[in-house]
């Protein structure tokens, strides 16, 4: 199995991306295709132990920058590294692709190159993002900042399939993120979505507030990407601040090694990148995994492991079958039928 990696995406590219790719190749027994400027990739590989590994380089000088608008950048940069990595999946030279660059760019590449699965209006990104709540996923975490009620219902179906097939939860509970637990709370979109969920046949348990997320009140929490990304980034910032505070408070009270272990455990529990690495995009016709932008080598290696697992379980085929079955059972029309 070969996995393509965009070496130029993420806050610590290309050094940490390449280092993590080498670690992922060794730890998870996969071939890696590194996509990006060849000379920069070779320079980083020179400091890594690549003996016995199947590592290939596909050259491109173009890559996306965080401040660029994805749609505009894609028009100007037809050979951006994330586009090239995604094309390798379409051409079946790679079984999956991994990118840590701008979420909009990863989404745009996946949709343009691979297309959206039949029966879905939009792909989504989501999954486990807190170590404190390993049985809770949130969808969407940043792919769709404006979503209609029917699209949020789609997210609920995706979340149900995700929790059942990926996490092994037979009948996952599903909730809407809102500013109050009572029915009738939330903005107009949330209120309309609530009514759709009530009639859907999903195991819908109502609204959850922000404090319910970390308490694991539901297995699947639905929101648009604007809210989901804010929640994930808040957890990330709070984890960083709390770690620094804890380090200062425990100085001279515990050995440095114990302080380091506590802070590492805390980061894994609170910071999405440290907790689970990256996850797959759901709803595109191929396996593309989005790693957190602040990912370093361990998180990149973890995302490669996720990509490998997605291939092994035939994520796209399984999800397509499960999505059709869920719509049929719940008598929910696909967006194409509405």
Tab-separated table of C-alpha atoms in Angstrom:
chain	number	residue	atom	x	y	z
A	1	UNK	CA	0.000	0.000	0.000
A	2	UNK	CA	1.263	3.481	-0.883
A	3	UNK	CA	0.097	6.713	0.711
A	4	UNK	CA	0.738	10.125	-0.851
A	5	UNK	CA	1.703	12.936	1.524
A	6	UNK	CA	1.579	16.670	0.803
A	7	UNK	CA	4.911	17.702	2.329
A	8	UNK	CA	4.194	21.440	2.086
A	9	UNK	CA	0.967	21.630	4.119
A	10	UNK	CA	0.912	22.537	7.818
A	11	UNK	CA	2.604	24.895	10.257
A	12	UNK	CA	5.776	22.796	10.463
A	13	UNK	CA	6.163	21.789	6.820
A	14	UNK	CA	8.181	20.341	5.291
A	15	UNK	CA	10.486	19.167	8.107
A	16	UNK	CA	7.929	17.636	10.486
A	17	UNK	CA	5.733	16.324	7.670
A	18	UNK	CA	8.633	14.432	6.116
A	19	UNK	CA	9.929	13.225	9.467
A	20	UNK	CA	6.445	11.957	10.343
A	21	UNK	CA	6.050	10.332	6.941
A	22	UNK	CA	9.260	8.360	7.428
A	23	UNK	CA	8.094	7.318	10.896
A	24	UNK	CA	4.683	6.363	9.495
A	25	UNK	CA	6.260	4.251	6.755
A	26	UNK	CA	8.370	2.345	9.282
A	27	UNK	CA	5.745	1.996	12.028
A	28	UNK	CA	2.815	1.070	9.799
A	29	UNK	CA	4.491	-0.839	6.971
A	30	UNK	CA	3.345	1.326	4.064
A	31	UNK	CA	5.001	2.938	1.081
A	32	UNK	CA	5.085	6.736	1.033
A	33	UNK	CA	4.996	9.138	-1.921
A	34	UNK	CA	6.282	12.538	-0.799
A	35	UNK	CA	4.850	15.359	-2.922
A	36	UNK	CA	6.558	18.747	-3.097
A	37	UNK	CA	9.807	20.466	-4.155
A	38	UNK	CA	12.242	17.598	-4.771
A	39	UNK	CA	15.388	19.327	-3.499
A	40	UNK	CA	13.757	20.405	-0.241
A	41	UNK	CA	12.397	16.895	0.298
A	42	UNK	CA	15.804	15.318	-0.352
A	43	UNK	CA	17.448	17.749	2.049
A	44	UNK	CA	15.069	16.746	4.846
A	45	UNK	CA	15.316	13.035	4.044
A	46	UNK	CA	19.092	13.254	4.428
A	47	UNK	CA	18.633	13.576	8.200
A	48	UNK	CA	16.209	10.611	8.415
A	49	UNK	CA	16.873	6.886	8.502
A	50	UNK	CA	15.104	5.609	5.395
A	51	UNK	CA	16.872	2.271	5.073
A	52	UNK	CA	14.529	-0.499	3.997
A	53	UNK	CA	11.624	1.896	3.397
A	54	UNK	CA	9.615	2.370	0.200
A	55	UNK	CA	9.761	6.146	-0.232
A	56	UNK	CA	9.200	7.915	-3.555
A	57	UNK	CA	9.294	11.615	-4.445
A	58	UNK	CA	6.903	13.334	-6.856
A	59	UNK	CA	8.132	16.836	-7.644
A	60	UNK	CA	6.078	20.019	-7.781
A	61	UNK	CA	7.153	23.585	-7.017
A	62	UNK	CA	3.628	24.778	-6.239
A	63	UNK	CA	1.877	24.613	-2.876
A	64	UNK	CA	-0.874	26.410	-1.015
A	65	UNK	CA	-0.295	29.120	1.578
A	66	UNK	CA	-2.488	29.505	4.643
A	67	UNK	CA	-3.538	33.056	3.790
A	68	UNK	CA	-4.663	32.216	0.228
A	69	UNK	CA	-8.307	31.730	-0.670
A	70	UNK	CA	-8.521	28.030	-1.670
A	71	UNK	CA	-10.665	28.465	-4.803
A	72	UNK	CA	-8.503	31.298	-6.127
A	73	UNK	CA	-5.266	29.502	-5.275
A	74	UNK	CA	-6.409	26.314	-7.014
A	75	UNK	CA	-7.044	28.226	-10.243
A	76	UNK	CA	-3.551	29.704	-10.165
A	77	UNK	CA	-1.751	26.636	-8.861
A	78	UNK	CA	-2.955	23.675	-10.895
A	79	UNK	CA	-0.003	21.645	-9.635
A	80	UNK	CA	-0.255	22.548	-5.967
A	81	UNK	CA	1.163	19.737	-3.836
A	82	UNK	CA	-2.203	18.778	-2.339
A	83	UNK	CA	-3.725	18.599	-5.838
A	84	UNK	CA	-0.903	16.384	-7.080
A	85	UNK	CA	-1.193	14.098	-4.035
A	86	UNK	CA	-4.942	13.778	-4.592
A	87	UNK	CA	-4.464	13.021	-8.308
A	88	UNK	CA	-2.184	10.141	-7.314
A	89	UNK	CA	-5.200	8.623	-5.541
A	90	UNK	CA	-7.413	9.082	-8.602
A	91	UNK	CA	-4.744	7.505	-10.785
A	92	UNK	CA	-4.461	4.604	-8.291
A	93	UNK	CA	-0.758	5.229	-7.793
A	94	UNK	CA	-1.614	5.828	-4.132
A	95	UNK	CA	-4.341	4.223	-2.042
A	96	UNK	CA	-4.841	7.379	0.042
A	97	UNK	CA	-3.497	10.906	0.500
A	98	UNK	CA	-2.635	12.899	3.621
A	99	UNK	CA	-2.515	16.694	3.908
A	100	UNK	CA	-2.048	19.098	6.818
A	101	UNK	CA	-2.500	22.285	4.828
A	102	UNK	CA	-5.458	24.689	4.782
A	103	UNK	CA	-8.742	22.805	5.278
A	104	UNK	CA	-10.378	24.621	2.374
A	105	UNK	CA	-7.567	23.581	0.065
A	106	UNK	CA	-7.711	19.911	1.077
A	107	UNK	CA	-11.504	19.961	0.578
A	108	UNK	CA	-11.274	21.725	-2.773
A	109	UNK	CA	-8.668	19.269	-4.061
A	110	UNK	CA	-10.717	16.271	-2.935
A	111	UNK	CA	-13.942	17.548	-4.514
A	112	UNK	CA	-12.339	18.713	-7.783
A	113	UNK	CA	-10.216	15.613	-8.324
A	114	UNK	CA	-12.262	12.801	-6.779
A	115	UNK	CA	-15.833	14.116	-6.681
A	116	UNK	CA	-18.581	13.750	-4.080
A	117	UNK	CA	-20.307	10.441	-3.460
A	118	UNK	CA	-23.789	10.115	-4.893
A	119	UNK	CA	-26.477	11.069	-2.409
A	120	UNK	CA	-24.471	13.729	-0.569
A	121	UNK	CA	-24.568	17.481	-1.022
A	122	UNK	CA	-21.231	18.156	0.663
A	123	UNK	CA	-18.327	16.212	2.115
A	124	UNK	CA	-17.471	16.785	5.768
A	125	UNK	CA	-14.580	16.456	8.147
A	126	UNK	CA	-15.023	15.326	11.690
A	127	UNK	CA	-14.268	12.683	14.241
A	128	UNK	CA	-12.836	12.170	17.681
A	129	UNK	CA	-11.073	15.308	18.802
A	130	UNK	CA	-10.785	15.099	22.600
A	131	UNK	CA	-8.906	12.439	24.496
A	132	UNK	CA	-11.277	13.029	27.417
A	133	UNK	CA	-14.185	11.748	25.324
A	134	UNK	CA	-12.953	8.953	23.031
A	135	UNK	CA	-16.528	7.850	22.287
A	136	UNK	CA	-17.642	11.287	21.070
A	137	UNK	CA	-17.181	12.720	17.598
A	138	UNK	CA	-18.066	16.139	16.234
A	139	UNK	CA	-19.143	16.883	12.660
A	140	UNK	CA	-18.336	19.276	11.001
A	141	UNK	CA	-14.925	20.493	12.249
A	142	UNK	CA	-14.268	23.121	9.609
A	143	UNK	CA	-15.172	22.008	6.111
A	144	UNK	CA	-18.572	23.730	5.807
A	145	UNK	CA	-18.938	27.062	7.570
A	146	UNK	CA	-22.510	27.662	6.363
A	147	UNK	CA	-24.873	24.690	6.291
A	148	UNK	CA	-28.593	24.275	5.655
A	149	UNK	CA	-30.773	22.121	7.925
A	150	UNK	CA	-30.948	19.312	5.351
A	151	UNK	CA	-27.171	19.320	5.114
A	152	UNK	CA	-26.858	19.115	8.892
A	153	UNK	CA	-29.180	16.112	8.755
A	154	UNK	CA	-26.743	14.587	6.249
A	155	UNK	CA	-23.970	15.210	8.779
A	156	UNK	CA	-26.028	13.283	11.327
A	157	UNK	CA	-26.331	10.282	9.015
A	158	UNK	CA	-22.602	10.453	8.266
A	159	UNK	CA	-21.891	10.629	12.003
A	160	UNK	CA	-24.096	7.628	12.680
A	161	UNK	CA	-22.265	5.554	10.043
A	162	UNK	CA	-18.893	6.842	11.315
A	163	UNK	CA	-19.644	5.872	14.916
A	164	UNK	CA	-21.009	2.457	13.950
A	165	UNK	CA	-18.366	1.398	11.452
A	166	UNK	CA	-15.267	3.239	12.638
A	167	UNK	CA	-15.817	3.238	16.407
A	168	UNK	CA	-17.928	0.105	16.849
A	169	UNK	CA	-20.858	1.818	18.613
A	170	UNK	CA	-24.006	-0.127	17.576
A	171	UNK	CA	-26.638	2.584	18.130
A	172	UNK	CA	-24.870	5.922	18.595
A	173	UNK	CA	-26.664	8.845	20.213
A	174	UNK	CA	-26.807	12.007	18.123
A	175	UNK	CA	-27.222	15.583	19.344
A	176	UNK	CA	-27.204	19.132	17.994
A	177	UNK	CA	-24.788	21.717	19.369
A	178	UNK	CA	-26.814	24.680	20.638
A	179	UNK	CA	-26.872	27.451	23.227
A	180	UNK	CA	-29.377	25.566	25.369
A	181	UNK	CA	-30.406	21.978	25.950
A	182	UNK	CA	-34.142	22.668	25.709
A	183	UNK	CA	-36.100	22.191	22.511
A	184	UNK	CA	-36.602	25.565	20.862
A	185	UNK	CA	-33.132	26.869	21.748
A	186	UNK	CA	-30.654	27.923	19.085
A	187	UNK	CA	-30.713	30.033	15.946
A	188	UNK	CA	-33.214	29.445	13.140
A	189	UNK	CA	-31.016	26.878	11.404
A	190	UNK	CA	-30.652	24.833	14.596
A	191	UNK	CA	-34.385	25.029	15.302
A	192	UNK	CA	-35.273	23.817	11.800
A	193	UNK	CA	-32.641	21.085	11.993
A	194	UNK	CA	-34.026	19.933	15.339
A	195	UNK	CA	-37.390	19.228	13.717
A	196	UNK	CA	-35.735	17.241	10.920
A	197	UNK	CA	-33.778	15.139	13.409
A	198	UNK	CA	-36.922	14.401	15.427
A	199	UNK	CA	-38.508	12.811	12.350
A	200	UNK	CA	-35.366	11.140	11.008
A	201	UNK	CA	-35.351	7.824	12.851
A	202	UNK	CA	-31.831	8.521	14.112
A	203	UNK	CA	-31.126	7.994	17.813
A	204	UNK	CA	-31.543	11.723	18.404
A	205	UNK	CA	-31.197	12.923	22.023
A	206	UNK	CA	-31.795	16.652	21.481
A	207	UNK	CA	-29.536	19.658	21.966
A	208	UNK	CA	-26.269	19.745	23.865
A	209	UNK	CA	-24.563	22.839	25.235
A	210	UNK	CA	-20.858	23.547	25.096
A	211	UNK	CA	-20.204	22.102	28.540
A	212	UNK	CA	-21.852	18.820	27.462
A	213	UNK	CA	-19.281	18.214	24.735
A	214	UNK	CA	-16.412	17.432	27.105
A	215	UNK	CA	-18.745	15.329	29.256
A	216	UNK	CA	-19.547	12.951	26.409
A	217	UNK	CA	-23.320	13.550	26.538
A	218	UNK	CA	-23.691	12.153	22.993
A	219	UNK	CA	-21.659	9.979	20.655
A	220	UNK	CA	-22.184	12.288	17.672
A	221	UNK	CA	-22.460	16.065	17.992
A	222	UNK	CA	-23.635	17.939	14.907
A	223	UNK	CA	-22.792	21.544	14.030
A	224	UNK	CA	-21.624	23.536	11.046
A	225	UNK	CA	-17.908	23.896	10.428
A	226	UNK	CA	-17.826	27.445	11.789
A	227	UNK	CA	-18.885	26.268	15.256
A	228	UNK	CA	-16.937	22.995	15.096
A	229	UNK	CA	-13.677	24.684	14.173
A	230	UNK	CA	-14.105	27.270	16.937
A	231	UNK	CA	-14.673	24.508	19.506
A	232	UNK	CA	-11.642	22.530	18.316
A	233	UNK	CA	-9.390	25.622	18.300
A	234	UNK	CA	-10.662	26.653	21.748
A	235	UNK	CA	-9.723	23.212	23.116
A	236	UNK	CA	-6.330	23.567	21.470
A	237	UNK	CA	-5.667	26.997	22.993
A	238	UNK	CA	-6.961	25.998	26.414
A	239	UNK	CA	-4.738	22.921	26.359
A	240	UNK	CA	-1.669	25.042	25.602
A	241	UNK	CA	-2.452	27.620	28.286
A	242	UNK	CA	-3.305	24.984	30.897
A	243	UNK	CA	-0.105	23.075	30.133
A	244	UNK	CA	2.021	26.181	30.677
A	245	UNK	CA	0.141	27.032	33.874
A	246	UNK	CA	0.562	23.506	35.208
A	247	UNK	CA	4.268	23.513	34.401
A	248	UNK	CA	4.781	26.739	36.351
A	249	UNK	CA	2.728	25.612	39.346
A	250	UNK	CA	4.488	22.256	39.672
A	251	UNK	CA	8.028	23.510	39.354
A	252	UNK	CA	10.107	22.414	42.386
A	253	UNK	CA	7.133	20.367	43.638
A	254	UNK	CA	7.563	17.324	41.404
A	255	UNK	CA	10.503	15.891	39.457
A	256	UNK	CA	10.818	17.294	35.927
A	257	UNK	CA	10.128	13.860	34.438
A	258	UNK	CA	6.786	13.578	36.255
A	259	UNK	CA	5.807	17.117	35.247
A	260	UNK	CA	6.627	16.257	31.633
A	261	UNK	CA	4.474	13.106	31.758
A	262	UNK	CA	1.529	15.017	33.245
A	263	UNK	CA	1.723	17.732	30.595
A	264	UNK	CA	1.985	15.164	27.794
A	265	UNK	CA	-1.098	13.351	29.122
A	266	UNK	CA	-2.975	16.644	29.453
A	267	UNK	CA	-2.199	17.663	25.868
A	268	UNK	CA	-3.358	14.307	24.564
A	269	UNK	CA	-6.620	14.769	26.452
A	270	UNK	CA	-7.291	18.362	25.383
A	271	UNK	CA	-5.551	19.207	22.108
A	272	UNK	CA	-7.083	17.675	18.970
A	273	UNK	CA	-3.795	17.179	17.111
A	274	UNK	CA	-2.199	15.502	20.109
A	275	UNK	CA	-5.300	13.439	20.861
A	276	UNK	CA	-5.957	11.647	17.572
A	277	UNK	CA	-3.924	13.192	14.750
A	278	UNK	CA	-5.996	13.536	11.582
A	279	UNK	CA	-9.077	11.913	10.137
A	280	UNK	CA	-10.661	11.121	6.778
A	281	UNK	CA	-12.863	13.392	4.706
A	282	UNK	CA	-16.297	11.777	4.570
A	283	UNK	CA	-18.269	11.886	1.365
A	284	UNK	CA	-15.587	12.075	-1.342
A	285	UNK	CA	-14.901	9.268	-3.782
A	286	UNK	CA	-11.494	8.376	-2.401
A	287	UNK	CA	-9.548	8.372	0.845
A	288	UNK	CA	-8.117	11.759	1.810
A	289	UNK	CA	-7.068	12.333	5.426
A	290	UNK	CA	-6.767	15.847	6.848
A	291	UNK	CA	-4.146	16.243	9.553
A	292	UNK	CA	-4.322	19.166	11.957
A	293	UNK	CA	-2.392	22.201	10.751
A	294	UNK	CA	-0.159	22.179	13.825
A	295	UNK	CA	0.719	18.505	13.428
A	296	UNK	CA	4.286	17.453	14.099
A	297	UNK	CA	5.901	14.141	13.204
A	298	UNK	CA	3.965	11.905	15.667
A	299	UNK	CA	0.605	13.280	14.500
A	300	UNK	CA	1.583	12.881	10.849
A	301	UNK	CA	2.548	9.251	11.502
A	302	UNK	CA	-0.764	8.752	13.313
A	303	UNK	CA	-2.681	10.209	10.348
A	304	UNK	CA	-0.864	7.832	8.015
A	305	UNK	CA	-2.033	4.972	10.254
A	306	UNK	CA	-5.593	6.297	9.957
A	307	UNK	CA	-5.297	6.433	6.163
A	308	UNK	CA	-4.034	2.842	6.095
A	309	UNK	CA	-6.948	1.667	8.234
A	310	UNK	CA	-9.430	3.506	5.999
A	311	UNK	CA	-8.060	1.629	2.990
A	312	UNK	CA	-8.095	-1.722	4.768
A	313	UNK	CA	-11.756	-1.459	5.767
A	314	UNK	CA	-12.779	-0.143	2.318
A	315	UNK	CA	-14.028	3.083	3.853
A	316	UNK	CA	-15.527	4.503	0.655
A	317	UNK	CA	-17.346	1.312	-0.358
A	318	UNK	CA	-18.575	0.612	3.167
A	319	UNK	CA	-19.720	4.175	3.678
A	320	UNK	CA	-21.580	4.258	0.342
A	321	UNK	CA	-23.457	1.058	1.213
A	322	UNK	CA	-24.238	2.173	4.767
A	323	UNK	CA	-25.394	5.621	3.659
A	324	UNK	CA	-27.860	4.143	1.150
A	325	UNK	CA	-29.123	1.661	3.744
A	326	UNK	CA	-29.579	4.392	6.360
A	327	UNK	CA	-31.551	6.593	3.975
A	328	UNK	CA	-33.738	3.674	2.949
A	329	UNK	CA	-34.416	2.555	6.547
A	330	UNK	CA	-35.231	6.083	7.702
A	331	UNK	CA	-37.061	6.964	4.490
A	332	UNK	CA	-34.891	10.045	3.997
A	333	UNK	CA	-34.467	11.149	0.372
A	334	UNK	CA	-31.012	11.962	-0.910
A	335	UNK	CA	-30.262	15.603	-1.836
A	336	UNK	CA	-30.525	14.571	-5.514
A	337	UNK	CA	-34.153	13.572	-4.963
A	338	UNK	CA	-35.204	16.732	-3.130
